[in-house]
């Protein structure tokens, strides 16, 4: 990438004292980053070259670069040099008030309906829907060839009912794959479902009754709120750290006080924040639920889309007495239209199987067998490796655009998997009003209030990165930034707290 020319820096004038020299050089570089002159990922001049350009000592440049590193604006790459950082200022831990059990607020449920209607309208540019919209995110061609072959060789599949718990071949493959997340399951532990939402619904129905209280992360996946409301359940928001997940101290207190009948959590690649709970926290969470004999419904929808070299295990892998119910599906990774999910119910397995039978009966034998063959062939593992790299790159690209277009003071979570993350604007930005403004331009984003049953997070939004970054998408993201800048009165260009 092209190096920054000296005229970008106020004609290259550097004051005389050493401290002023490196501070001024650091501030000028920070300003260039904020203006977008130096883009995220671009290479800075070498230390020696910068010393020549600005006519200062090498030590002055080193001190300036070190200051920029401390502010999170640049990063050193071994044997490569210094680059403008792709890392957004991190959303810090916050102290949340303890929540009372209550039904999700009507205004939150109404807003969810409004957002969902816009999300599913093809005329809108959508930066929020967590559903990849193009075929290249899925191995559709390979699945189609497997299905065609199965129909030729086993035409009877389309005339069979795969009664609960579902296709044995697929359940065998799921049990085998579950070992990668630390779980040791038998096919008999698994019931196939119509996507992850049905798995979650069945899990709630076997563990609660109307009027019960269910603990939730905050913010949480917003479609859990109408689900709870439809079952007559009350929500209790549990303080949740943007990096480490559920506050286990707060959860333990609630369990001691017997305030919860069940808990729903997404400990790995959480939606909407993207965190993965540390291993010790996952072990403690499993222990708490087993000790208090309260079911944990673990949503593992993104658990196999982790960015690290090794997969963090599921909380279910530390479950001793069957109090953790693991729910997931193949909709985000393989085939949304197949609508095949699964649940490992622990001590509730037989109840789940029976409820599935009277709820929606069975899943497609043909589609289930198609997935089983694909999993057995090793095709899924290859596909996942590609998908993880792609989503990690798209998240980085989205961060670069945010750093360029969103107002100063914006912060974000640092996702460890999946393709969504959480953005906090300065307090003066009302994302519900921002949503309404952008709808007039046929741009859809999701306000933070959707992710809280009590309507918190008025200045936040969830961003989804499961779309090709074409001109339509990047222009929409830039427009969100410009509207937020107008609303806040702040200029674009992310600046860390240390730089202010």
Short mmCIF file of C-alpha atoms in Angstrom, two decimals:
data_model
loop_
_atom_site.label_atom_id
_atom_site.label_comp_id
_atom_site.label_asym_id
_atom_site.label_seq_id
_atom_site.Cartn_x
_atom_site.Cartn_y
_atom_site.Cartn_z
CA UNK A 1 0.00 0.00 0.00
CA UNK A 2 1.11 3.54 -0.65
CA UNK A 3 2.96 5.27 2.15
CA UNK A 4 1.61 8.48 3.61
CA UNK A 5 3.15 11.59 2.06
CA UNK A 6 4.60 14.26 4.36
CA UNK A 7 2.18 17.01 3.27
CA UNK A 8 -0.62 15.09 4.98
CA UNK A 9 0.91 16.06 8.29
CA UNK A 10 0.56 19.84 8.48
CA UNK A 11 3.49 20.43 6.18
CA UNK A 12 5.69 18.15 8.26
CA UNK A 13 6.33 20.74 10.96
CA UNK A 14 7.51 19.08 14.17
CA UNK A 15 8.17 21.00 17.36
CA UNK A 16 11.55 21.03 19.06
CA UNK A 17 11.19 19.22 22.40
CA UNK A 18 11.40 15.43 22.34
CA UNK A 19 8.11 14.92 24.20
CA UNK A 20 6.25 17.37 21.96
CA UNK A 21 7.81 15.86 18.88
CA UNK A 22 6.59 12.33 19.39
CA UNK A 23 3.21 13.45 20.77
CA UNK A 24 2.62 15.71 17.81
CA UNK A 25 3.65 13.06 15.32
CA UNK A 26 1.38 10.54 17.06
CA UNK A 27 -1.53 13.01 17.05
CA UNK A 28 -1.05 13.82 13.37
CA UNK A 29 -1.03 10.14 12.45
CA UNK A 30 -4.11 9.57 14.63
CA UNK A 31 -5.89 12.40 12.83
CA UNK A 32 -5.01 10.89 9.45
CA UNK A 33 -6.44 7.55 10.61
CA UNK A 34 -9.63 9.24 11.85
CA UNK A 35 -10.05 11.11 8.54
CA UNK A 36 -9.59 7.93 6.54
CA UNK A 37 -6.37 9.12 4.89
CA UNK A 38 -4.76 6.06 6.42
CA UNK A 39 -7.23 3.21 6.04
CA UNK A 40 -7.48 0.22 8.40
CA UNK A 41 -4.99 -2.39 7.26
CA UNK A 42 -2.73 0.08 5.43
CA UNK A 43 1.02 0.02 6.09
CA UNK A 44 2.78 2.91 7.79
CA UNK A 45 6.19 4.09 6.62
CA UNK A 46 9.05 2.25 8.29
CA UNK A 47 10.59 3.84 11.38
CA UNK A 48 13.69 4.85 9.42
CA UNK A 49 11.64 6.25 6.52
CA UNK A 50 9.40 8.24 8.89
CA UNK A 51 12.46 9.70 10.60
CA UNK A 52 13.67 10.92 7.19
CA UNK A 53 10.27 12.31 6.13
CA UNK A 54 9.58 14.26 9.32
CA UNK A 55 13.21 15.09 10.08
CA UNK A 56 13.12 13.65 13.57
CA UNK A 57 15.16 10.98 15.32
CA UNK A 58 14.42 7.29 15.08
CA UNK A 59 13.69 7.30 18.83
CA UNK A 60 11.00 9.96 18.30
CA UNK A 61 9.27 7.83 15.65
CA UNK A 62 9.51 4.71 17.85
CA UNK A 63 7.92 6.64 20.74
CA UNK A 64 5.14 7.96 18.48
CA UNK A 65 4.41 4.51 17.09
CA UNK A 66 4.40 3.05 20.59
CA UNK A 67 1.87 5.69 21.66
CA UNK A 68 -0.35 4.82 18.70
CA UNK A 69 -0.09 1.12 19.63
CA UNK A 70 -1.15 1.93 23.20
CA UNK A 71 -4.17 3.76 21.81
CA UNK A 72 -5.06 0.74 19.70
CA UNK A 73 -4.73 2.65 16.44
CA UNK A 74 -1.83 0.72 14.93
CA UNK A 75 -0.32 -2.72 15.36
CA UNK A 76 3.14 -4.17 14.76
CA UNK A 77 3.37 -7.26 12.58
CA UNK A 78 6.54 -9.32 12.99
CA UNK A 79 9.00 -8.92 10.08
CA UNK A 80 6.47 -6.78 8.24
CA UNK A 81 6.17 -3.37 9.88
CA UNK A 82 3.43 -1.21 11.36
CA UNK A 83 -0.15 -1.22 10.11
CA UNK A 84 -3.29 0.74 10.88
CA UNK A 85 -5.31 -1.49 13.19
CA UNK A 86 -8.54 -3.16 12.13
CA UNK A 87 -9.59 -3.37 15.78
CA UNK A 88 -12.46 -1.17 16.85
CA UNK A 89 -12.36 0.30 20.37
CA UNK A 90 -13.56 -2.52 22.58
CA UNK A 91 -16.95 -2.35 24.22
CA UNK A 92 -16.14 -2.32 27.91
CA UNK A 93 -17.78 -4.28 30.69
CA UNK A 94 -20.76 -2.51 32.15
CA UNK A 95 -22.66 -2.88 35.40
CA UNK A 96 -26.25 -3.90 34.67
CA UNK A 97 -29.14 -3.56 37.07
CA UNK A 98 -30.63 -6.83 38.20
CA UNK A 99 -33.81 -7.48 36.26
CA UNK A 100 -37.16 -8.45 37.71
CA UNK A 101 -39.11 -11.25 36.06
CA UNK A 102 -41.47 -9.75 33.52
CA UNK A 103 -43.12 -10.49 30.20
CA UNK A 104 -41.29 -8.91 27.24
CA UNK A 105 -42.52 -5.32 26.78
CA UNK A 106 -45.25 -4.84 24.16
CA UNK A 107 -43.29 -2.07 22.43
CA UNK A 108 -40.30 -4.40 22.05
CA UNK A 109 -42.47 -7.13 20.52
CA UNK A 110 -44.09 -4.62 18.14
CA UNK A 111 -40.68 -3.32 17.07
CA UNK A 112 -39.51 -6.90 16.40
CA UNK A 113 -42.49 -7.36 14.06
CA UNK A 114 -41.66 -4.12 12.24
CA UNK A 115 -37.99 -4.99 11.84
CA UNK A 116 -38.74 -8.52 10.67
CA UNK A 117 -41.12 -7.22 8.01
CA UNK A 118 -38.39 -4.93 6.68
CA UNK A 119 -35.75 -7.66 6.89
CA UNK A 120 -37.76 -9.95 4.65
CA UNK A 121 -38.55 -7.24 2.08
CA UNK A 122 -36.26 -7.78 -0.95
CA UNK A 123 -36.50 -4.08 -1.84
CA UNK A 124 -34.47 -3.18 1.26
CA UNK A 125 -30.71 -3.30 1.68
CA UNK A 126 -30.32 -5.38 4.80
CA UNK A 127 -27.33 -5.08 7.10
CA UNK A 128 -28.94 -6.86 10.02
CA UNK A 129 -30.55 -10.15 9.00
CA UNK A 130 -28.40 -13.04 10.25
CA UNK A 131 -29.12 -15.21 7.22
CA UNK A 132 -26.61 -15.44 4.36
CA UNK A 133 -28.47 -14.40 1.23
CA UNK A 134 -26.28 -15.75 -1.57
CA UNK A 135 -25.76 -19.36 -2.62
CA UNK A 136 -21.97 -19.24 -2.38
CA UNK A 137 -22.21 -19.40 1.42
CA UNK A 138 -23.64 -22.92 1.14
CA UNK A 139 -22.58 -26.14 -0.62
CA UNK A 140 -25.83 -26.28 -2.57
CA UNK A 141 -24.36 -28.00 -5.62
CA UNK A 142 -22.84 -30.84 -3.59
CA UNK A 143 -26.00 -31.35 -1.57
CA UNK A 144 -28.06 -31.37 -4.77
CA UNK A 145 -25.88 -34.08 -6.32
CA UNK A 146 -26.13 -36.22 -3.19
CA UNK A 147 -29.90 -35.82 -3.14
CA UNK A 148 -30.24 -36.74 -6.81
CA UNK A 149 -28.14 -39.84 -6.28
CA UNK A 150 -30.20 -40.87 -3.26
CA UNK A 151 -33.44 -40.48 -5.19
CA UNK A 152 -32.13 -42.72 -7.96
CA UNK A 153 -30.85 -45.38 -5.59
CA UNK A 154 -33.45 -45.11 -2.79
CA UNK A 155 -36.69 -43.71 -4.27
CA UNK A 156 -38.59 -45.05 -1.26
CA UNK A 157 -37.14 -42.22 0.87
CA UNK A 158 -39.82 -39.80 -0.30
CA UNK A 159 -42.56 -42.17 0.81
CA UNK A 160 -41.25 -42.73 4.34
CA UNK A 161 -41.89 -40.98 7.63
CA UNK A 162 -38.72 -40.42 9.66
CA UNK A 163 -40.56 -40.54 12.99
CA UNK A 164 -39.00 -39.05 16.14
CA UNK A 165 -36.24 -39.12 17.13
CA UNK A 166 -35.50 -38.96 13.36
CA UNK A 167 -33.18 -40.44 10.73
CA UNK A 168 -30.73 -42.82 12.47
CA UNK A 169 -27.91 -42.28 9.96
CA UNK A 170 -27.97 -38.53 10.54
CA UNK A 171 -28.15 -38.92 14.30
CA UNK A 172 -25.11 -41.21 14.15
CA UNK A 173 -23.16 -38.60 12.23
CA UNK A 174 -24.25 -35.83 14.61
CA UNK A 175 -23.12 -37.91 17.59
CA UNK A 176 -19.75 -38.47 15.91
CA UNK A 177 -19.34 -34.76 15.12
CA UNK A 178 -20.39 -33.67 18.60
CA UNK A 179 -17.02 -34.88 19.88
CA UNK A 180 -15.39 -31.83 18.24
CA UNK A 181 -17.31 -29.70 20.78
CA UNK A 182 -16.34 -31.99 23.65
CA UNK A 183 -19.68 -33.81 23.86
CA UNK A 184 -19.96 -37.58 24.11
CA UNK A 185 -23.41 -38.30 22.75
CA UNK A 186 -25.17 -41.43 21.59
CA UNK A 187 -27.64 -41.36 18.68
CA UNK A 188 -30.37 -42.12 21.23
CA UNK A 189 -29.57 -38.82 23.01
CA UNK A 190 -30.50 -36.80 19.90
CA UNK A 191 -33.87 -35.78 18.47
CA UNK A 192 -34.07 -34.10 15.08
CA UNK A 193 -36.11 -30.88 14.96
CA UNK A 194 -37.44 -28.35 12.46
CA UNK A 195 -34.51 -25.96 12.86
CA UNK A 196 -32.99 -24.55 16.03
CA UNK A 197 -36.06 -22.48 16.92
CA UNK A 198 -38.17 -25.62 17.29
CA UNK A 199 -35.41 -27.19 19.39
CA UNK A 200 -35.46 -24.16 21.72
CA UNK A 201 -39.25 -24.17 21.85
CA UNK A 202 -39.42 -27.87 22.69
CA UNK A 203 -36.74 -27.42 25.36
CA UNK A 204 -38.72 -24.59 26.97
CA UNK A 205 -41.95 -26.56 26.85
CA UNK A 206 -40.49 -29.59 28.64
CA UNK A 207 -38.72 -27.55 31.33
CA UNK A 208 -41.20 -24.75 32.14
CA UNK A 209 -44.88 -23.95 32.45
CA UNK A 210 -46.76 -20.66 31.94
CA UNK A 211 -45.82 -18.07 34.53
CA UNK A 212 -42.28 -19.44 35.06
CA UNK A 213 -39.20 -17.23 34.88
CA UNK A 214 -36.43 -17.83 32.34
CA UNK A 215 -32.98 -16.27 32.66
CA UNK A 216 -31.55 -14.64 29.53
CA UNK A 217 -28.29 -13.05 28.50
CA UNK A 218 -28.60 -9.32 27.91
CA UNK A 219 -28.53 -8.47 25.08
CA UNK A 220 -29.95 -11.74 23.76
CA UNK A 221 -31.22 -13.21 20.48
CA UNK A 222 -34.34 -11.14 19.85
CA UNK A 223 -36.66 -13.91 18.60
CA UNK A 224 -36.44 -15.51 22.04
CA UNK A 225 -38.65 -12.68 23.29
CA UNK A 226 -41.78 -13.46 21.22
CA UNK A 227 -41.10 -17.15 21.88
CA UNK A 228 -41.21 -16.57 25.65
CA UNK A 229 -44.31 -14.40 25.28
CA UNK A 230 -46.10 -17.09 23.24
CA UNK A 231 -45.46 -19.62 26.02
CA UNK A 232 -46.57 -17.28 28.81
CA UNK A 233 -43.08 -17.12 30.29
CA UNK A 234 -41.38 -14.23 32.09
CA UNK A 235 -37.89 -13.02 31.19
CA UNK A 236 -35.13 -12.23 33.65
CA UNK A 237 -32.13 -10.38 32.20
CA UNK A 238 -28.84 -11.64 33.64
CA UNK A 239 -25.90 -9.19 33.51
CA UNK A 240 -23.66 -10.20 30.60
CA UNK A 241 -20.09 -9.12 29.90
CA UNK A 242 -19.31 -8.25 26.25
CA UNK A 243 -16.14 -10.34 26.33
CA UNK A 244 -16.79 -13.08 28.89
CA UNK A 245 -20.51 -13.71 28.81
CA UNK A 246 -22.98 -14.32 31.63
CA UNK A 247 -22.12 -12.93 35.04
CA UNK A 248 -21.91 -16.19 36.92
CA UNK A 249 -21.93 -14.40 40.26
CA UNK A 250 -25.26 -12.76 39.39
CA UNK A 251 -26.58 -16.08 38.05
CA UNK A 252 -25.55 -17.92 41.21
CA UNK A 253 -27.34 -15.36 43.37
CA UNK A 254 -30.52 -15.75 41.29
CA UNK A 255 -30.28 -19.54 41.54
CA UNK A 256 -29.73 -19.34 45.31
CA UNK A 257 -32.85 -17.18 45.57
CA UNK A 258 -34.76 -19.68 43.38
CA UNK A 259 -35.75 -16.93 40.97
CA UNK A 260 -35.20 -18.99 37.81
CA UNK A 261 -36.97 -22.03 36.42
CA UNK A 262 -34.65 -22.31 33.39
CA UNK A 263 -31.87 -20.40 31.65
CA UNK A 264 -31.27 -19.91 27.92
CA UNK A 265 -27.73 -18.95 26.92
CA UNK A 266 -25.45 -18.96 23.90
CA UNK A 267 -22.01 -19.43 25.50
CA UNK A 268 -20.12 -19.89 22.19
CA UNK A 269 -20.06 -17.24 19.43
CA UNK A 270 -23.03 -15.54 21.05
CA UNK A 271 -25.68 -13.70 19.07
CA UNK A 272 -25.64 -10.66 19.10
CA UNK A 273 -22.25 -9.93 20.72
CA UNK A 274 -20.02 -12.67 19.34
CA UNK A 275 -18.19 -13.56 22.57
CA UNK A 276 -17.23 -17.06 23.66
CA UNK A 277 -17.19 -17.70 27.39
CA UNK A 278 -13.80 -18.73 28.81
CA UNK A 279 -13.37 -22.43 29.47
CA UNK A 280 -13.35 -22.03 33.26
CA UNK A 281 -16.60 -20.06 33.08
CA UNK A 282 -18.24 -22.77 30.97
CA UNK A 283 -17.26 -25.39 33.54
CA UNK A 284 -18.62 -23.27 36.38
CA UNK A 285 -21.86 -22.63 34.48
CA UNK A 286 -22.43 -26.37 34.01
CA UNK A 287 -21.65 -26.98 37.67
CA UNK A 288 -24.07 -24.27 38.85
CA UNK A 289 -26.96 -25.64 36.79
CA UNK A 290 -26.32 -29.20 37.98
CA UNK A 291 -25.91 -28.18 41.63
CA UNK A 292 -29.17 -26.18 41.60
CA UNK A 293 -31.00 -28.66 39.34
CA UNK A 294 -32.16 -25.93 36.99
CA UNK A 295 -32.06 -26.68 33.25
CA UNK A 296 -29.73 -24.73 30.99
CA UNK A 297 -30.89 -24.54 27.38
CA UNK A 298 -27.63 -24.06 25.47
CA UNK A 299 -28.05 -22.51 22.03
CA UNK A 300 -25.12 -23.79 19.96
CA UNK A 301 -26.18 -22.38 16.61
CA UNK A 302 -22.80 -20.77 15.83
CA UNK A 303 -20.62 -23.11 17.89
CA UNK A 304 -18.93 -24.64 14.84
CA UNK A 305 -18.16 -21.24 13.27
CA UNK A 306 -15.38 -20.31 15.69
CA UNK A 307 -12.39 -18.34 14.42
CA UNK A 308 -9.69 -19.83 16.65
CA UNK A 309 -7.43 -22.77 15.75
CA UNK A 310 -9.29 -25.07 18.13
CA UNK A 311 -12.98 -25.20 19.02
CA UNK A 312 -14.05 -24.18 22.49
CA UNK A 313 -16.18 -27.02 23.91
CA UNK A 314 -19.88 -26.74 24.61
CA UNK A 315 -21.11 -26.26 28.17
CA UNK A 316 -22.97 -29.53 27.55
CA UNK A 317 -19.60 -31.31 27.53
CA UNK A 318 -19.26 -30.55 31.27
CA UNK A 319 -22.82 -31.62 32.13
CA UNK A 320 -22.71 -34.34 34.81
CA UNK A 321 -26.35 -35.09 35.48
CA UNK A 322 -28.20 -34.11 32.32
CA UNK A 323 -29.33 -30.59 33.26
CA UNK A 324 -27.93 -29.03 30.05
CA UNK A 325 -30.02 -29.25 26.86
CA UNK A 326 -28.00 -28.54 23.71
CA UNK A 327 -29.86 -27.08 20.70
CA UNK A 328 -28.55 -26.27 17.23
CA UNK A 329 -29.23 -26.70 13.51
CA UNK A 330 -27.62 -26.80 10.07
CA UNK A 331 -29.47 -23.70 8.84
CA UNK A 332 -26.57 -21.26 9.28
CA UNK A 333 -23.89 -23.54 7.90
CA UNK A 334 -25.29 -25.94 5.32
CA UNK A 335 -28.87 -25.65 4.12
CA UNK A 336 -31.38 -23.11 5.48
CA UNK A 337 -34.24 -24.52 3.43
CA UNK A 338 -33.72 -28.04 4.81
CA UNK A 339 -34.76 -26.68 8.25
CA UNK A 340 -33.05 -29.52 10.07
CA UNK A 341 -31.90 -28.96 13.62
CA UNK A 342 -31.34 -31.18 16.62
CA UNK A 343 -31.51 -31.27 20.37
CA UNK A 344 -29.54 -33.33 22.89
CA UNK A 345 -31.85 -33.35 25.88
CA UNK A 346 -29.93 -35.01 28.70
CA UNK A 347 -32.41 -36.09 31.38
CA UNK A 348 -35.20 -34.58 29.25
CA UNK A 349 -34.47 -36.62 26.10
CA UNK A 350 -37.53 -38.88 26.24
CA UNK A 351 -39.89 -35.98 26.98
CA UNK A 352 -38.43 -34.06 24.05
CA UNK A 353 -38.93 -37.00 21.72
CA UNK A 354 -42.55 -37.38 22.80
CA UNK A 355 -43.26 -33.67 22.48
CA UNK A 356 -41.68 -33.57 19.02
CA UNK A 357 -44.07 -36.33 17.94
CA UNK A 358 -47.18 -34.35 18.91
CA UNK A 359 -45.72 -31.01 17.82
CA UNK A 360 -44.53 -31.43 14.23
CA UNK A 361 -44.15 -35.22 13.95
CA UNK A 362 -41.15 -35.80 11.69
CA UNK A 363 -38.44 -34.29 9.54
CA UNK A 364 -37.83 -35.21 5.90
CA UNK A 365 -36.17 -38.61 5.45
CA UNK A 366 -34.66 -37.49 2.12
CA UNK A 367 -33.18 -34.25 3.44
CA UNK A 368 -31.92 -35.94 6.60
CA UNK A 369 -30.21 -38.69 4.63
CA UNK A 370 -28.68 -36.11 2.28
CA UNK A 371 -27.08 -34.31 5.23
CA UNK A 372 -25.93 -37.60 6.75
CA UNK A 373 -24.10 -38.59 3.56
CA UNK A 374 -22.50 -35.14 3.29
CA UNK A 375 -21.31 -35.24 6.91
CA UNK A 376 -19.98 -38.78 6.55
CA UNK A 377 -18.01 -37.88 3.41
CA UNK A 378 -16.00 -35.18 5.19
CA UNK A 379 -17.49 -32.48 2.97
CA UNK A 380 -18.83 -30.55 5.95
CA UNK A 381 -15.40 -30.21 7.55
CA UNK A 382 -13.93 -28.77 4.35
CA UNK A 383 -16.88 -26.41 3.99
CA UNK A 384 -16.57 -25.21 7.61
CA UNK A 385 -12.88 -24.38 7.22
CA UNK A 386 -13.70 -22.16 4.26
CA UNK A 387 -16.70 -20.61 6.02
CA UNK A 388 -14.74 -19.72 9.15
CA UNK A 389 -12.04 -17.92 7.16
CA UNK A 390 -14.63 -16.09 5.11
CA UNK A 391 -16.67 -14.88 8.05
CA UNK A 392 -13.57 -13.77 9.95
CA UNK A 393 -12.52 -11.72 6.91
CA UNK A 394 -15.99 -10.21 6.50
CA UNK A 395 -16.09 -9.19 10.17
CA UNK A 396 -12.71 -7.47 9.74
CA UNK A 397 -13.95 -5.72 6.62
CA UNK A 398 -17.07 -4.49 8.41
CA UNK A 399 -14.92 -3.13 11.23
CA UNK A 400 -12.79 -1.23 8.74
CA UNK A 401 -15.89 0.43 7.30
CA UNK A 402 -17.17 1.27 10.78
CA UNK A 403 -13.84 2.81 11.71
CA UNK A 404 -14.08 4.99 8.63
CA UNK A 405 -17.74 6.07 8.66
CA UNK A 406 -19.16 5.78 12.19
CA UNK A 407 -18.94 8.66 14.69
CA UNK A 408 -16.13 9.09 17.14
CA UNK A 409 -16.90 7.37 20.42
CA UNK A 410 -18.33 4.27 18.74
CA UNK A 411 -17.31 0.97 20.31
CA UNK A 412 -17.86 -2.65 19.37
CA UNK A 413 -17.50 -6.19 20.62
CA UNK A 414 -14.73 -8.45 19.31
CA UNK A 415 -16.47 -11.56 17.94
CA UNK A 416 -14.72 -14.89 18.32
CA UNK A 417 -16.98 -16.65 15.87
CA UNK A 418 -20.18 -16.42 13.88
CA UNK A 419 -20.92 -13.39 11.72
CA UNK A 420 -22.65 -10.87 13.99
CA UNK A 421 -21.34 -8.36 16.46
CA UNK A 422 -22.58 -5.51 18.64
CA UNK A 423 -21.95 -1.82 18.10
CA UNK A 424 -22.48 0.91 20.71
CA UNK A 425 -22.86 4.44 19.37
CA UNK A 426 -22.32 7.51 21.54
CA UNK A 427 -25.27 7.99 23.91
CA UNK A 428 -26.78 10.75 21.77
CA UNK A 429 -27.55 8.31 18.92
CA UNK A 430 -31.04 6.81 19.22
CA UNK A 431 -30.98 3.69 17.06
CA UNK A 432 -34.78 3.34 17.02
CA UNK A 433 -34.99 6.78 15.40
CA UNK A 434 -32.03 5.84 13.22
CA UNK A 435 -33.90 2.72 12.11
CA UNK A 436 -36.94 4.79 11.18
CA UNK A 437 -34.85 7.29 9.21
CA UNK A 438 -33.04 4.57 7.29
CA UNK A 439 -36.27 2.73 6.43
CA UNK A 440 -37.21 5.75 4.30
CA UNK A 441 -34.04 5.04 2.31
CA UNK A 442 -34.86 1.32 2.14
CA UNK A 443 -32.01 0.37 4.47
CA UNK A 444 -32.76 -2.03 7.32
CA UNK A 445 -30.75 -2.30 10.55
CA UNK A 446 -31.74 -3.70 13.94
CA UNK A 447 -31.92 -1.34 16.95
CA UNK A 448 -30.42 -2.58 20.19
CA UNK A 449 -33.76 -2.41 22.03
CA UNK A 450 -34.88 -5.54 20.16
CA UNK A 451 -32.35 -7.58 22.11
CA UNK A 452 -33.66 -6.73 25.57
CA UNK A 453 -37.11 -7.67 26.93
CA UNK A 454 -37.15 -4.39 28.86
CA UNK A 455 -36.04 -2.28 25.86
CA UNK A 456 -32.49 -1.40 26.91
CA UNK A 457 -29.60 -0.52 24.56
CA UNK A 458 -31.26 2.42 22.81
CA UNK A 459 -27.89 3.57 21.39
CA UNK A 460 -26.78 0.15 20.07
CA UNK A 461 -27.27 -2.06 17.03
CA UNK A 462 -26.35 -5.52 15.86
CA UNK A 463 -24.41 -5.77 12.63
CA UNK A 464 -24.51 -8.86 10.45
CA UNK A 465 -21.60 -9.77 8.15
CA UNK A 466 -23.03 -12.61 6.09
CA UNK A 467 -23.36 -10.68 2.83
CA UNK A 468 -20.92 -9.98 0.01
CA UNK A 469 -19.32 -6.58 0.60
CA UNK A 470 -20.50 -5.12 -2.70
CA UNK A 471 -21.25 -1.46 -3.39
CA UNK A 472 -24.85 -1.79 -2.21
CA UNK A 473 -23.85 -3.15 1.20
CA UNK A 474 -20.91 -0.82 1.81
CA UNK A 475 -22.92 2.23 0.70
CA UNK A 476 -25.68 1.26 3.15
CA UNK A 477 -23.16 0.90 5.98
CA UNK A 478 -21.65 4.28 5.11
CA UNK A 479 -25.12 5.81 5.15
CA UNK A 480 -25.76 4.41 8.63
CA UNK A 481 -22.54 6.08 9.74
CA UNK A 482 -23.40 9.43 8.17
CA UNK A 483 -26.86 9.47 9.75
CA UNK A 484 -25.37 8.58 13.14
CA UNK A 485 -22.81 11.37 12.77
CA UNK A 486 -25.58 13.87 11.98
CA UNK A 487 -27.62 12.65 14.94
CA UNK A 488 -24.69 12.86 17.37
CA UNK A 489 -22.99 15.96 15.96
CA UNK A 490 -19.72 14.03 16.00
CA UNK A 491 -17.31 13.58 13.09
CA UNK A 492 -16.62 10.17 11.56
CA UNK A 493 -13.50 8.22 12.38
CA UNK A 494 -13.06 6.02 15.43
CA UNK A 495 -10.91 7.41 18.23
CA UNK A 496 -10.15 5.36 21.34
CA UNK A 497 -10.76 6.69 24.82
CA UNK A 498 -7.00 6.88 25.40
CA UNK A 499 -6.72 9.28 22.48
CA UNK A 500 -9.36 11.70 23.75
#
